[in-house]
Amino acid sequence: MNVSKDKKGGTFVVHIDYCENSTWQGEVLWADRNERKKFRSTLELLKLIDSALEDEPPEVPVG
């Protein structure tokens, strides 16, 4: 597996409302930015988290 060392992590809070058709539906909170998104499947949840980390602006070093 190829892991990029310049990617930053994030804190996500996942709230599962229910499980239907063998997958999760609910809401994910990106705690670092206080953004909430609803998801309709586990795959959609993973894509939301992945895209949130991709869109994160690079951290600028201080000093």
Short mmCIF file of C-alpha atoms in Angstrom, two decimals:
data_model
loop_
_atom_site.label_atom_id
_atom_site.label_comp_id
_atom_site.label_asym_id
_atom_site.label_seq_id
_atom_site.Cartn_x
_atom_site.Cartn_y
_atom_site.Cartn_z
CA MET A 1 0.00 0.00 0.00
CA ASN A 2 1.32 3.44 -0.95
CA VAL A 3 0.87 5.97 1.87
CA SER A 4 1.69 9.63 1.28
CA LYS A 5 3.62 11.11 4.18
CA ASP A 6 2.45 14.67 3.46
CA LYS A 7 -1.23 13.89 4.12
CA LYS A 8 -2.58 15.15 7.43
CA GLY A 9 -5.10 13.33 9.55
CA GLY A 10 -8.44 14.55 10.74
CA THR A 11 -10.93 13.94 13.50
CA PHE A 12 -14.29 12.59 12.38
CA VAL A 13 -17.29 11.71 14.54
CA VAL A 14 -19.60 9.20 12.87
CA HIS A 15 -23.22 8.91 13.98
CA ILE A 16 -25.02 5.84 12.63
CA ASP A 17 -28.79 6.43 12.45
CA TYR A 18 -29.66 2.95 11.22
CA CYS A 19 -28.53 0.03 9.11
CA GLU A 20 -30.58 -0.72 6.01
CA ASN A 21 -29.76 -2.94 3.01
CA SER A 22 -26.66 -4.19 4.87
CA THR A 23 -25.06 -0.74 5.02
CA TRP A 24 -24.97 2.27 7.36
CA GLN A 25 -26.87 5.53 7.04
CA GLY A 26 -26.13 8.51 9.24
CA GLU A 27 -24.06 11.65 9.63
CA VAL A 28 -20.35 12.38 9.87
CA LEU A 29 -18.92 15.41 11.66
CA TRP A 30 -15.51 16.70 10.65
CA ALA A 31 -14.55 17.99 14.09
CA ASP A 32 -11.55 20.02 12.89
CA ARG A 33 -13.82 22.23 10.75
CA ASN A 34 -17.19 21.70 12.47
CA GLU A 35 -18.72 20.50 9.16
CA ARG A 36 -21.51 17.92 9.02
CA LYS A 37 -22.50 15.71 6.08
CA LYS A 38 -25.16 13.02 5.79
CA PHE A 39 -24.30 9.71 4.14
CA ARG A 40 -26.48 6.93 2.75
CA SER A 41 -23.98 4.09 2.62
CA THR A 42 -20.72 2.97 4.16
CA LEU A 43 -18.98 3.55 0.83
CA GLU A 44 -20.32 7.12 0.70
CA LEU A 45 -19.04 7.67 4.27
CA LEU A 46 -15.55 6.54 3.27
CA LYS A 47 -15.61 8.73 0.16
CA LEU A 48 -16.68 11.77 2.25
CA ILE A 49 -13.83 11.25 4.68
CA ASP A 50 -11.33 10.68 1.88
CA SER A 51 -12.41 13.79 -0.02
CA ALA A 52 -12.32 15.88 3.17
CA LEU A 53 -8.71 14.90 3.73
CA GLU A 54 -7.84 15.51 0.05
CA ASP A 55 -9.37 19.01 0.14
CA GLU A 56 -7.61 20.00 3.35
CA PRO A 57 -5.26 22.93 2.69
CA PRO A 58 -1.58 22.28 3.39
CA GLU A 59 -0.37 23.37 6.78
CA VAL A 60 1.90 26.42 6.61
CA PRO A 61 4.91 26.27 8.95
CA VAL A 62 5.07 29.12 11.47
CA GLY A 63 8.33 30.99 11.94
#
